């Protein structure tokens, strides 16, 4: 069979959709083995030479577009260059990816001794053709050298693994995970195999092999779908990959992948720690006495850098032992030994309800540990101990987020939020309720009902189990039920309207403690959601709302709506004098502020937003005010440059003048800019469909339109133009950019000063806004 025929046969296999991922890999391995062995025989590769597969082909894990990793071994053959040419060139000519080398046995062993990557590859070597004794000789020598030299190479192996994890990130929690190189990916399974080959750990267990099979299947289908080698599962490919694997949708696929990757990641972390302990000792080190077990807490000691149980510790007699071990690990930064986790998993009974006070104290100590909490909870969860403490956790475990702003699975998000809340405990009177509230605020997700409502009942249930007093349980339930109240109100309502503040206070039954907890939780929740979600502007809005609520709770009068500052008033007066727009740029704050004053007529907001976008300014927030005395509209934008520096205010004003008098076609200019300045590294993924929500403004009767959409250059301009063309008055606007998404709110009223648009008008306006944002 010629190499071209090999490529054609491979194409036929890829076209057979009835072949599942495992069968396709097996067929591809058989096909390449057959061609290579036939080719080797045809060119005389028999005695004193051997063709060996390493990498994916060596492991029999060949995905459709994986490169072939081949080693030509020879024992002094004079025609080895000819053999290499007649093997490699046909493969290259057929367009088959190839990584190759030619070695004598001595050279192969020497390279394995000096090059870690080569050593890991040769540990997986598989004979393809030629002299099998030569392959066996090299394989045995490499394995023996690996076992003998592992003590000197272990640090290099561990450091390379840690660097890879830091660089690539987790498979389990990435929106677009790297199935091969990520933490919990296929390379970590190969790491475990290498440690087992050094006789430091056992071969990976059935759970890891099952996880490996899923990772391989997903990678195989990703190659088949993409038509090229690809290790990163992009969001736009996930639905098709899920369908090929007969998984319901991309969310179920993400959940399955998360569980598999966490299994592999945990096994790899434990494997590295266990291997380090098992390293053979040489020379004087072999004569040293075993390390002393250092007491850390009641029933908990440190041994070889890990947290382990004291010899007389018993989870049956000591109900707080599991949480004490976890809290000690988080406090000291040391991992819990795998043997200790498994022993506790086998022996620890469920805590009686309500929990003993000692167990509750240890839980709060664990939750207050900050970032160290994350790894400890992960180890408890991987061994079933966390689910034994919180059975409700099963519904959110590995649950993928539905909101594009979230970067973590729901369970990891909860732990991250708790870690963030640990930094904020000094701000509140009840840090214990803040920590538990952060841990449980999204516990109601993964069910069909409103997660805040379901979460309240679950939080009450858990609070009673933990042993909180009934009054504290009620506060905990309120915190979970209303954890979105402050951020939603701050970004959807006019905070200067007394009715807005009164509604929040009434919703919280006038409870100042709940208000304080919610303010801190809003920050922890946003920080644990993803980059850009917690911004200075959002902090200002929520802080302002909370201060106004405290003022009302204290029985004091709310502050009157803030008047325009003196500089903004001057801009408005200048607009009234000559009818031309004015611009002020304040660079003294980060992000910067741009104040724009224009004649109060339709089109002003759209023009101002368009000019800012044209000058590469990203709008994080916008405030709309009307200077009634001067018939001028004043917009305050919080902005930052997408790249470069801030523009000259004179240029902004010049373009704004041209836009308002029709000499600058903003829509066309912004369309060109969007084509020319697409985000660097954009994957081509179609944006999520925009969505519109409506809310009623209780005080004025106006309506609040909230747009959720993927951010684009000029989006605010297009939406504002659609609203102004719809014949409504925009009383105020709140614009918030959350990473790649925006949440924009506009208060809309009839121009005659009446209430908000009716149902028919809302449908018309909504259609116009969705068209503009789509």
XYZ file of C-alpha atoms in Angstrom:
774
model
C 0.000 0.000 0.000
C 1.410 3.398 -0.978
C 1.369 6.254 1.490
C -1.271 7.951 -0.641
C -3.451 4.883 -0.216
C -2.883 5.141 3.537
C -4.223 8.689 3.476
C -7.233 7.594 1.393
C -7.967 4.687 3.727
C -7.776 7.077 6.676
C -10.265 9.402 4.971
C -12.647 6.470 4.458
C -12.444 5.597 8.149
C -13.172 9.194 9.137
C -16.218 9.181 6.888
C -17.735 6.196 8.671
C -19.901 7.856 11.264
C -21.032 4.485 12.575
C -17.568 3.985 14.044
C -17.616 5.298 17.602
C -14.582 7.105 19.010
C -12.958 4.028 20.545
C -13.505 1.915 17.437
C -12.138 4.715 15.247
C -8.938 4.932 17.291
C -8.477 1.161 17.129
C -9.045 1.180 13.363
C -6.571 4.020 12.857
C -3.924 2.217 14.930
C -4.443 -1.007 12.970
C -4.308 0.854 9.655
C -1.042 2.639 10.466
C 0.499 -0.487 12.001
C -0.321 -2.419 8.830
C 1.103 0.212 6.494
C 4.261 0.734 8.536
C 4.973 -2.977 8.965
C 4.319 -3.612 5.254
C 6.520 -0.715 4.244
C 9.269 -1.870 6.605
C 9.250 -5.351 5.104
C 9.284 -3.960 1.573
C 12.395 -1.846 2.161
C 14.289 -4.580 3.992
C 13.846 -3.350 7.561
C 14.216 -6.771 9.205
C 17.440 -7.745 10.890
C 19.454 -5.387 13.115
C 16.803 -2.678 12.859
C 13.390 -2.024 14.359
C 10.615 0.512 13.875
C 9.135 1.633 17.184
C 6.054 3.772 17.860
C 5.956 6.194 20.762
C 3.409 8.871 21.618
C -0.231 8.377 20.686
C 0.479 5.515 18.271
C 2.655 3.815 20.869
C -0.152 4.043 23.447
C -2.781 2.987 20.893
C -4.516 6.332 21.466
C -4.191 7.668 17.920
C -6.756 10.395 17.256
C -7.656 11.152 13.609
C -5.116 13.933 13.114
C -2.478 13.045 15.678
C 1.110 13.072 14.429
C 2.974 9.781 14.151
C 5.891 9.592 16.616
C 8.346 6.997 15.260
C 11.841 5.879 16.229
C 14.027 3.886 13.855
C 16.386 1.756 15.958
C 19.422 0.132 14.341
C 22.437 -1.797 15.462
C 25.111 -0.394 13.164
C 23.379 -0.961 9.784
C 25.204 0.835 6.995
C 22.036 1.524 5.020
C 20.122 3.160 7.865
C 19.908 6.501 6.006
C 18.203 4.744 3.083
C 15.779 3.014 5.441
C 14.897 6.330 7.046
C 14.359 8.069 3.704
C 12.129 5.292 2.383
C 10.057 5.382 5.565
C 9.723 9.104 6.216
C 9.400 10.627 2.723
C 6.277 8.725 1.624
C 4.540 9.796 4.838
C 5.508 13.428 4.310
C 4.412 13.296 0.671
C 1.015 11.979 1.780
C 0.598 14.904 4.193
C 0.792 12.764 7.334
C 2.280 14.542 10.354
C 5.485 12.899 11.515
C 7.880 13.278 14.419
C 10.850 10.977 13.856
C 14.315 10.033 15.034
C 17.003 7.483 14.195
C 18.939 5.970 17.109
C 21.209 3.136 18.040
C 20.205 1.410 21.293
C 22.964 3.246 23.133
C 21.879 6.580 21.710
C 18.250 5.930 22.614
C 19.146 5.125 26.218
C 21.451 8.156 26.400
C 18.793 10.515 25.046
C 16.271 9.100 27.523
C 18.760 9.767 30.314
C 19.146 13.453 29.406
C 15.819 14.470 27.804
C 12.736 14.099 30.001
C 10.299 14.232 27.102
C 12.216 11.550 25.212
C 12.332 9.377 28.324
C 8.558 9.609 28.828
C 8.036 8.721 25.173
C 10.341 5.697 25.207
C 8.657 4.369 28.345
C 5.571 3.910 26.130
C 7.473 2.457 23.138
C 5.672 -0.243 21.139
C 7.264 -2.501 18.524
C 5.926 -2.094 14.979
C 8.311 -3.903 12.630
C 11.816 -5.333 12.292
C 13.802 -7.039 15.009
C 11.660 -7.290 18.193
C 14.723 -8.190 20.275
C 16.157 -4.745 19.531
C 12.957 -3.072 20.699
C 12.857 -5.212 23.849
C 16.490 -4.422 24.588
C 15.945 -0.669 24.391
C 12.652 -0.810 26.278
C 14.152 -2.797 29.133
C 17.195 -0.536 29.341
C 15.099 2.644 29.352
C 12.762 1.310 32.044
C 15.652 0.143 34.198
C 17.425 3.499 33.830
C 14.158 5.328 34.611
C 13.689 3.370 37.842
C 17.331 3.732 38.840
C 17.521 7.463 38.110
C 14.115 8.636 39.241
C 15.432 10.204 42.431
C 17.595 12.564 40.416
C 14.887 13.311 37.862
C 11.815 13.610 40.035
C 12.138 17.339 40.741
C 12.440 18.062 37.019
C 9.338 15.986 36.334
C 7.344 17.650 39.131
C 8.455 21.172 38.146
C 7.582 20.607 34.483
C 4.150 19.359 35.518
C 3.514 22.340 37.797
C 4.577 24.778 35.083
C 2.233 23.110 32.605
C -0.651 23.330 35.050
C -0.019 27.014 35.702
C 0.314 27.814 32.006
C -2.671 25.864 30.653
C -5.061 25.810 33.620
C -7.693 23.282 34.624
C -9.623 21.102 32.233
C -12.475 20.918 34.735
C -13.151 24.630 35.066
C -12.225 26.136 31.713
C -14.912 27.193 29.267
C -12.580 25.982 26.495
C -10.400 23.280 28.109
C -7.157 21.841 26.748
C -7.947 18.124 26.855
C -4.340 17.045 26.462
C -2.183 19.526 28.375
C -4.540 20.953 30.993
C -4.561 20.081 34.680
C -6.573 16.867 34.699
C -5.930 16.125 31.020
C -4.418 13.199 29.174
C -0.817 14.144 29.919
C -1.559 13.725 33.604
C -2.611 10.119 32.971
C 0.718 9.603 31.211
C 2.421 11.177 34.244
C 0.802 8.568 36.487
C 1.964 5.814 34.136
C 5.517 7.156 34.300
C 5.457 7.245 38.106
C 4.139 3.688 38.107
C 6.945 2.640 35.723
C 9.393 4.011 38.306
C 7.653 1.781 40.875
C 6.740 4.774 43.023
C 2.944 4.464 42.776
C 0.431 1.887 41.617
C -0.980 1.904 38.110
C -3.956 4.264 37.711
C -7.163 2.783 39.062
C -10.434 2.088 37.293
C -11.816 5.580 37.989
C -8.829 7.217 36.289
C -9.011 4.818 33.340
C -12.697 5.606 32.924
C -11.933 9.335 32.997
C -9.110 8.804 30.489
C -11.512 7.024 28.133
C -13.902 9.989 28.139
C -11.085 12.486 27.540
C -9.835 10.347 24.651
C -13.319 10.029 23.159
C -13.914 13.779 23.296
C -10.510 14.485 21.757
C -11.130 11.910 19.013
C -14.487 13.433 18.062
C -12.976 16.925 18.215
C -10.298 15.878 15.685
C -12.926 14.266 13.464
C -15.128 17.371 13.593
C -12.338 19.912 13.089
C -10.576 18.011 10.321
C -7.224 18.739 11.941
C -5.323 18.217 15.183
C -6.942 20.138 18.012
C -6.707 19.738 21.782
C -8.813 22.704 22.921
C -12.554 22.050 22.971
C -14.146 25.288 21.786
C -17.634 26.200 22.877
C -18.987 26.236 19.315
C -17.824 22.637 18.776
C -19.143 21.223 22.034
C -22.722 20.520 20.913
C -21.571 18.503 17.881
C -19.037 16.588 19.957
C -21.738 15.855 22.534
C -24.089 14.601 19.823
C -21.382 12.328 18.405
C -20.876 10.834 21.868
C -24.659 10.538 22.419
C -24.569 13.043 25.266
C -27.606 15.304 25.628
C -25.945 18.677 25.001
C -22.785 20.680 25.578
C -23.752 21.373 29.191
C -23.985 17.671 29.993
C -20.724 17.131 28.130
C -19.071 19.889 30.177
C -20.338 18.325 33.377
C -19.039 14.887 32.413
C -15.679 16.345 31.360
C -15.395 18.278 34.604
C -15.941 15.146 36.669
C -13.444 13.160 34.616
C -10.795 15.885 34.707
C -11.141 16.371 38.459
C -10.654 12.648 38.947
C -7.452 12.723 36.898
C -6.202 15.956 38.502
C -6.708 14.648 42.013
C -4.987 11.367 41.152
C -2.045 13.255 39.608
C -1.628 15.530 42.629
C -1.801 12.622 45.056
C 0.481 10.597 42.796
C 3.183 13.262 42.826
C 3.045 13.582 46.619
C 3.062 9.815 47.141
C 5.904 9.366 44.677
C 8.021 11.968 46.453
C 7.597 10.118 49.737
C 8.412 6.797 48.045
C 11.625 7.993 46.382
C 14.463 5.579 47.150
C 16.932 6.914 49.687
C 20.628 6.721 48.978
C 23.809 7.024 51.063
C 23.470 8.771 54.414
C 19.824 9.538 53.758
C 19.056 5.817 54.000
C 20.495 5.759 57.529
C 18.432 8.647 58.853
C 15.573 7.920 61.195
C 12.046 8.307 59.961
C 10.704 11.861 60.316
C 8.992 12.702 63.583
C 5.210 13.121 63.514
C 4.611 16.711 64.635
C 1.322 17.440 66.460
C -0.879 20.054 64.779
C -4.228 19.753 66.545
C -6.210 17.213 68.513
C -5.939 13.942 66.605
C -4.045 15.621 63.735
C -0.299 15.523 63.048
C 2.122 16.444 60.280
C 4.185 13.732 58.632
C 6.456 14.249 55.633
C 4.790 17.552 54.777
C 1.233 16.177 54.828
C -1.623 16.322 57.303
C -2.335 12.850 58.719
C -4.254 11.326 61.596
C -2.653 10.714 64.949
C -2.291 7.025 65.744
C -5.122 7.026 68.286
C -7.499 9.298 66.326
C -10.934 7.907 65.556
C -13.654 9.580 63.528
C -16.229 7.379 65.255
C -15.322 8.760 68.686
C -14.503 12.281 67.487
C -17.345 13.777 65.391
C -15.341 16.893 64.476
C -12.287 14.998 63.226
C -13.004 15.256 59.475
C -13.502 18.999 59.590
C -10.573 19.452 61.990
C -8.281 17.662 59.556
C -9.588 19.858 56.721
C -9.293 23.082 58.713
C -5.759 22.194 59.807
C -4.742 21.533 56.193
C -6.176 24.872 55.068
C -4.594 26.731 57.968
C -1.128 25.239 57.454
C -1.201 25.067 53.661
C -0.265 21.375 53.740
C -2.261 18.776 51.785
C -4.192 16.023 53.486
C -2.475 12.690 52.917
C -4.321 10.409 50.519
C -4.296 7.575 53.050
C -5.886 9.834 55.658
C -8.633 10.889 53.248
C -9.431 7.283 52.371
C -9.362 6.205 56.021
C -11.781 8.982 56.954
C -13.959 8.151 53.964
C -14.153 4.535 55.145
C -14.722 5.199 58.842
C -16.253 8.646 59.409
C -19.990 8.429 60.207
C -22.487 11.086 59.219
C -22.706 13.814 61.810
C -25.840 13.783 63.910
C -28.179 16.751 63.549
C -27.658 19.379 64.760
C -23.916 19.139 64.447
C -21.873 19.286 67.649
C -20.532 22.750 68.327
C -16.967 21.539 67.752
C -17.812 20.467 64.195
C -19.413 23.826 63.426
C -16.365 25.666 64.760
C -14.057 23.580 62.552
C -16.260 24.214 59.498
C -16.051 27.962 60.040
C -12.285 27.697 60.521
C -12.061 25.896 57.182
C -14.308 28.374 55.358
C -12.361 31.326 56.721
C -9.014 30.061 55.423
C -9.265 31.940 52.116
C -7.565 30.556 48.993
C -6.263 27.495 50.850
C -9.885 26.394 51.185
C -10.173 25.527 47.487
C -7.739 22.605 47.332
C -8.917 21.184 50.654
C -12.582 21.114 49.614
C -11.546 19.554 46.310
C -9.772 16.716 48.143
C -12.759 16.169 50.425
C -15.128 16.176 47.473
C -13.040 13.718 45.437
C -13.167 11.207 48.294
C -16.869 11.602 49.115
C -16.401 13.390 52.429
C -17.773 16.764 51.321
C -20.930 15.198 49.942
C -21.381 13.374 53.245
C -21.328 16.729 55.046
C -23.512 18.467 52.436
C -25.676 15.991 50.474
C -27.229 18.960 48.623
C -23.866 19.505 46.905
C -24.553 16.737 44.416
C -26.892 18.916 42.332
C -24.215 21.553 41.710
C -21.158 19.291 41.483
C -19.494 19.812 38.087
C -22.565 21.805 36.966
C -21.502 24.046 34.054
C -22.527 27.700 34.126
C -25.272 28.918 31.815
C -24.075 32.520 32.034
C -21.128 33.418 29.793
C -19.686 35.687 32.499
C -19.044 32.676 34.766
C -15.721 30.899 34.305
C -16.161 28.191 36.964
C -18.501 25.281 37.401
C -21.175 26.117 39.969
C -19.601 24.117 42.793
C -16.177 25.646 42.211
C -17.781 29.097 41.993
C -19.319 28.592 45.443
C -15.967 27.644 46.948
C -14.251 30.555 45.174
C -16.918 32.940 46.511
C -16.338 31.632 50.023
C -12.597 32.172 49.609
C -13.261 35.755 48.496
C -15.684 36.302 51.387
C -12.946 35.308 53.843
C -11.201 38.606 53.003
C -14.332 40.576 53.819
C -15.221 39.117 57.219
C -13.998 42.185 59.113
C -16.632 44.298 57.372
C -19.620 42.495 58.877
C -20.903 41.774 62.372
C -21.486 38.073 61.629
C -18.569 36.685 59.608
C -19.822 33.140 60.226
C -23.078 33.847 58.384
C -21.205 35.601 55.567
C -18.945 32.578 55.024
C -21.755 30.035 55.052
C -23.955 32.322 52.942
C -21.193 32.623 50.341
C -20.773 28.847 50.292
C -24.516 28.303 49.758
C -25.702 31.296 47.737
C -26.067 29.308 44.474
C -26.812 25.914 46.051
C -30.288 26.013 44.466
C -28.925 25.826 40.910
C -29.274 22.665 38.865
C -32.989 22.459 39.595
C -36.011 23.604 37.603
C -37.187 26.391 39.922
C -35.744 29.814 40.695
C -32.386 29.009 42.258
C -32.729 31.808 44.828
C -36.053 30.460 46.079
C -34.852 26.849 46.145
C -31.570 27.978 47.658
C -33.357 29.686 50.542
C -35.069 26.449 51.613
C -31.838 24.482 51.234
C -29.878 27.083 53.209
C -32.423 26.912 56.029
C -32.171 23.130 55.999
C -28.357 23.212 56.075
C -28.244 25.976 58.681
C -30.330 23.920 61.078
C -28.195 20.861 60.406
C -25.006 22.798 61.143
C -26.520 23.924 64.431
C -27.185 27.636 64.005
C -29.808 29.233 66.222
C -33.201 29.678 64.599
C -32.771 33.447 64.256
C -29.447 32.912 62.482
C -31.023 30.303 60.225
C -33.615 32.882 59.163
C -30.877 35.415 58.348
C -28.964 32.796 56.365
C -32.096 32.000 54.370
C -32.640 35.689 53.593
C -29.034 36.127 52.479
C -29.340 33.265 49.998
C -32.827 34.288 48.860
C -31.805 37.885 48.154
C -28.147 37.530 47.169
C -28.857 39.201 43.805
C -30.999 42.020 45.224
C -28.291 44.668 45.584
C -26.438 44.112 42.279
C -29.670 43.825 40.301
C -31.204 46.907 41.896
C -28.041 48.966 41.586
C -27.765 48.254 37.842
C -31.481 48.363 36.963
C -32.951 51.172 39.021
C -32.529 54.881 39.628
C -30.747 54.979 42.971
C -31.715 58.601 43.549
C -35.385 57.608 43.533
C -36.554 57.114 47.156
C -38.932 54.352 45.996
C -35.946 52.263 44.875
C -34.365 52.427 48.320
C -37.670 51.850 50.101
C -38.305 48.707 48.060
C -34.941 47.209 49.043
C -35.450 47.990 52.735
C -38.963 46.546 52.630
C -37.737 43.386 50.885
C -35.191 42.856 53.677
C -37.793 43.502 56.396
C -35.638 46.366 57.625
C -32.865 44.008 58.725
C -29.576 45.917 58.725
C -27.527 42.783 59.381
C -28.841 41.151 56.194
C -28.042 44.354 54.286
C -24.426 44.299 55.487
C -24.049 40.615 54.630
C -25.537 41.126 51.166
C -23.196 44.015 50.398
C -20.142 41.902 51.230
C -21.561 38.851 49.436
C -22.207 40.889 46.278
C -18.480 41.658 46.085
C -17.387 38.085 46.839
C -19.873 36.678 44.317
C -18.741 39.023 41.550
C -15.041 38.413 42.188
C -15.651 34.661 42.035
C -17.622 34.912 38.786
C -14.956 35.978 36.322
C -12.629 38.777 35.222
C -14.202 42.185 34.853
C -17.426 41.341 36.692
C -16.466 43.323 39.798
C -15.530 46.808 38.663
C -14.994 50.142 40.421
C -18.261 51.310 38.903
C -20.216 48.335 40.271
C -18.611 48.816 43.693
C -19.709 52.453 43.620
C -23.280 51.625 42.635
C -23.760 48.907 45.255
C -22.030 50.963 47.947
C -24.266 53.944 47.164
C -27.394 51.794 47.339
C -26.325 50.232 50.649
C -25.574 53.658 52.179
C -28.973 54.964 51.144
C -30.648 51.896 52.642
C -28.801 52.416 55.951
C -29.872 56.051 55.946
C -33.511 55.022 55.572
C -33.145 52.329 58.257
C -31.775 54.974 60.632
C -34.896 57.067 60.079
C -32.981 59.864 58.395
C -33.964 61.696 55.233
C -32.509 60.392 52.004
C -30.199 62.800 50.168
C -31.778 64.839 47.425
C -30.853 63.926 43.853
C -27.387 65.219 43.151
C -27.298 68.298 40.976
C -24.897 68.611 38.087
C -21.445 69.583 39.271
C -20.224 73.053 38.425
C -18.099 71.952 35.467
C -20.938 69.915 33.948
C -23.299 72.855 34.470
C -20.882 75.065 32.545
C -20.898 72.582 29.684
C -24.715 72.632 29.648
C -24.764 76.430 29.628
C -22.296 76.477 26.739
C -24.519 74.099 24.775
C -27.528 76.342 25.396
C -25.557 79.357 24.209
C -24.457 78.097 20.782
C -26.264 74.757 20.302
C -22.978 72.907 19.809
C -21.910 69.897 21.903
C -19.275 70.132 24.620
C -16.870 67.452 25.909
C -14.800 67.168 29.083
C -12.303 64.342 29.721
C -11.238 63.618 33.307
C -8.036 61.540 33.288
C -7.430 61.828 37.018
C -9.350 58.670 37.859
C -9.057 55.087 36.652
C -11.088 54.338 34.626
C -11.414 57.768 33.068
C -14.610 59.824 32.871
C -15.950 61.571 29.787
C -18.717 64.172 30.281
C -20.668 65.056 27.144
C -23.281 67.814 26.916
C -25.510 67.992 23.823
C -28.798 69.682 22.881
C -31.658 67.746 24.472
C -33.125 66.119 21.400
C -33.309 62.567 20.026
C -30.022 61.151 18.771
C -27.711 62.683 21.344
C -27.008 59.542 23.362
C -26.478 57.422 20.242
C -24.128 59.997 18.742
C -22.076 60.366 21.928
C -21.765 56.597 22.393
C -20.818 56.141 18.747
C -18.063 58.732 18.845
C -16.538 57.164 21.963
C -16.539 53.747 20.273
C -15.007 55.247 17.140
C -12.102 56.496 19.269
C -11.581 53.001 20.755
C -13.042 53.850 24.140
C -14.795 50.987 25.907
C -17.783 52.218 27.910
C -18.047 50.552 31.303
C -20.909 52.681 32.578
C -23.057 55.595 31.482
C -25.241 58.072 33.359
C -27.827 60.290 31.649
C -28.940 63.586 33.162
C -31.040 66.418 31.760
C -30.242 70.018 32.641
C -33.799 71.339 32.451
C -32.813 74.978 32.861
C -30.631 74.886 29.774
C -32.425 72.244 27.651
C -29.204 70.255 27.466
C -28.621 66.561 28.019
C -25.508 65.613 29.964
C -24.004 62.126 29.685
C -21.281 60.877 32.009
C -19.379 57.889 30.627
C -16.888 55.746 32.545
C -14.408 54.595 29.907
C -11.044 53.018 29.265
C -9.097 52.755 25.988
C -9.273 49.364 24.278
C -5.662 49.990 23.305
C -3.307 52.962 23.321
C -4.026 56.110 25.266
C -6.991 58.400 25.773
C -7.983 60.619 22.801
C -7.830 64.392 22.672
C -11.158 65.851 23.922
C -11.058 68.314 21.004
C -11.135 65.400 18.556
C -14.078 63.863 20.407
C -15.965 67.153 20.220
C -15.150 67.617 16.527
C -16.454 64.172 15.614
C -19.509 64.654 17.811
C -20.360 67.856 15.974
C -20.046 66.080 12.614
C -22.131 63.139 13.846
C -24.957 65.352 15.073
C -25.144 67.418 11.875
C -24.997 64.308 9.656
C -21.545 64.765 8.137
C -20.152 61.690 9.919
C -21.941 58.406 9.138
C -21.335 56.705 12.476
C -22.959 53.403 11.586
C -20.708 52.907 8.556
C -17.576 54.059 10.386
C -18.247 51.724 13.306
C -18.948 48.789 10.989
C -15.555 49.330 9.335
C -13.857 49.589 12.717
C -15.466 46.373 13.912
C -14.215 44.549 10.809
C -10.694 45.934 11.222
C -10.371 45.492 14.971
C -11.930 42.157 15.814
C -10.660 40.908 19.205
C -7.192 39.360 19.002
C -7.409 35.576 19.225
C -11.123 35.516 18.442
C -12.239 31.971 17.749
C -15.039 32.803 15.371
C -17.619 31.540 17.822
C -21.057 32.998 17.066
C -22.099 35.378 19.840
C -24.740 34.298 22.316
C -28.189 35.587 21.253
C -29.128 38.862 22.936
C -31.961 38.906 25.442
C -34.276 41.662 26.696
C -35.939 41.768 30.131
C -38.508 44.299 31.318
C -39.000 45.734 34.802
C -41.397 48.341 36.131
C -40.121 51.489 37.814
C -42.400 51.681 40.840
C -42.088 55.396 41.542
C -42.538 56.918 38.095
C -44.486 54.278 36.199
C -41.755 54.185 33.595
C -40.338 50.900 32.329
C -36.797 49.576 32.636
C -35.454 47.657 29.648
C -32.466 45.437 30.392
C -30.377 44.151 27.496
C -28.021 41.214 27.967
C -25.744 40.697 24.993
C -22.231 39.957 23.826
C -20.110 43.098 23.787
C -19.295 44.580 20.381
C -17.697 47.780 19.162
C -20.471 50.376 18.873
C -23.138 48.255 20.602
C -24.291 51.089 22.865
C -24.551 53.412 19.852
C -26.760 50.987 17.921
C -29.033 50.246 20.879
C -29.384 53.897 21.838
C -30.219 54.768 18.223
C -32.898 52.053 18.172
C -34.452 53.368 21.379
C -34.424 56.973 20.242
C -35.954 55.955 16.903
C -38.729 54.136 18.766
C -40.127 57.399 20.079
C -39.438 56.913 23.795
C -37.545 59.115 26.199
C -34.523 57.584 27.909
C -34.669 58.982 31.446
C -31.544 57.273 32.675
C -29.177 54.541 31.598
C -26.968 52.058 33.373
C -24.322 50.364 31.242
C -22.107 47.615 32.619
C -19.512 45.551 30.748
C -18.894 42.135 32.350
C -15.939 40.604 30.561
C -17.203 39.684 27.080
C -20.827 40.445 27.972
C -22.829 43.572 28.692
C -25.845 44.227 30.869
C -27.365 47.554 29.842
C -30.443 49.029 31.524
C -32.512 51.949 30.161
C -35.426 53.673 31.929
C -38.004 54.452 29.210
C -40.969 56.790 29.330
C -43.341 58.452 26.871
C -42.126 61.844 25.616
C -45.228 63.521 27.039
C -44.081 62.640 30.536
C -46.548 59.804 31.035
C -45.744 56.301 32.149
C -43.749 53.670 30.363
C -44.588 51.992 27.060
C -47.546 49.610 26.992
C -47.363 45.949 25.982
C -47.588 46.590 22.245
C -44.967 49.323 22.397
C -42.706 47.071 24.453
C -42.849 44.367 21.799
C -41.973 46.885 19.094
C -39.132 48.404 21.120
C -37.780 44.995 22.107
C -37.672 43.862 18.478
C -35.779 47.012 17.504
C -33.244 46.601 20.324
C -32.655 42.910 19.583
C -32.109 43.736 15.921
C -29.597 46.420 16.864
C -27.753 44.098 19.267
C -27.834 40.990 17.078
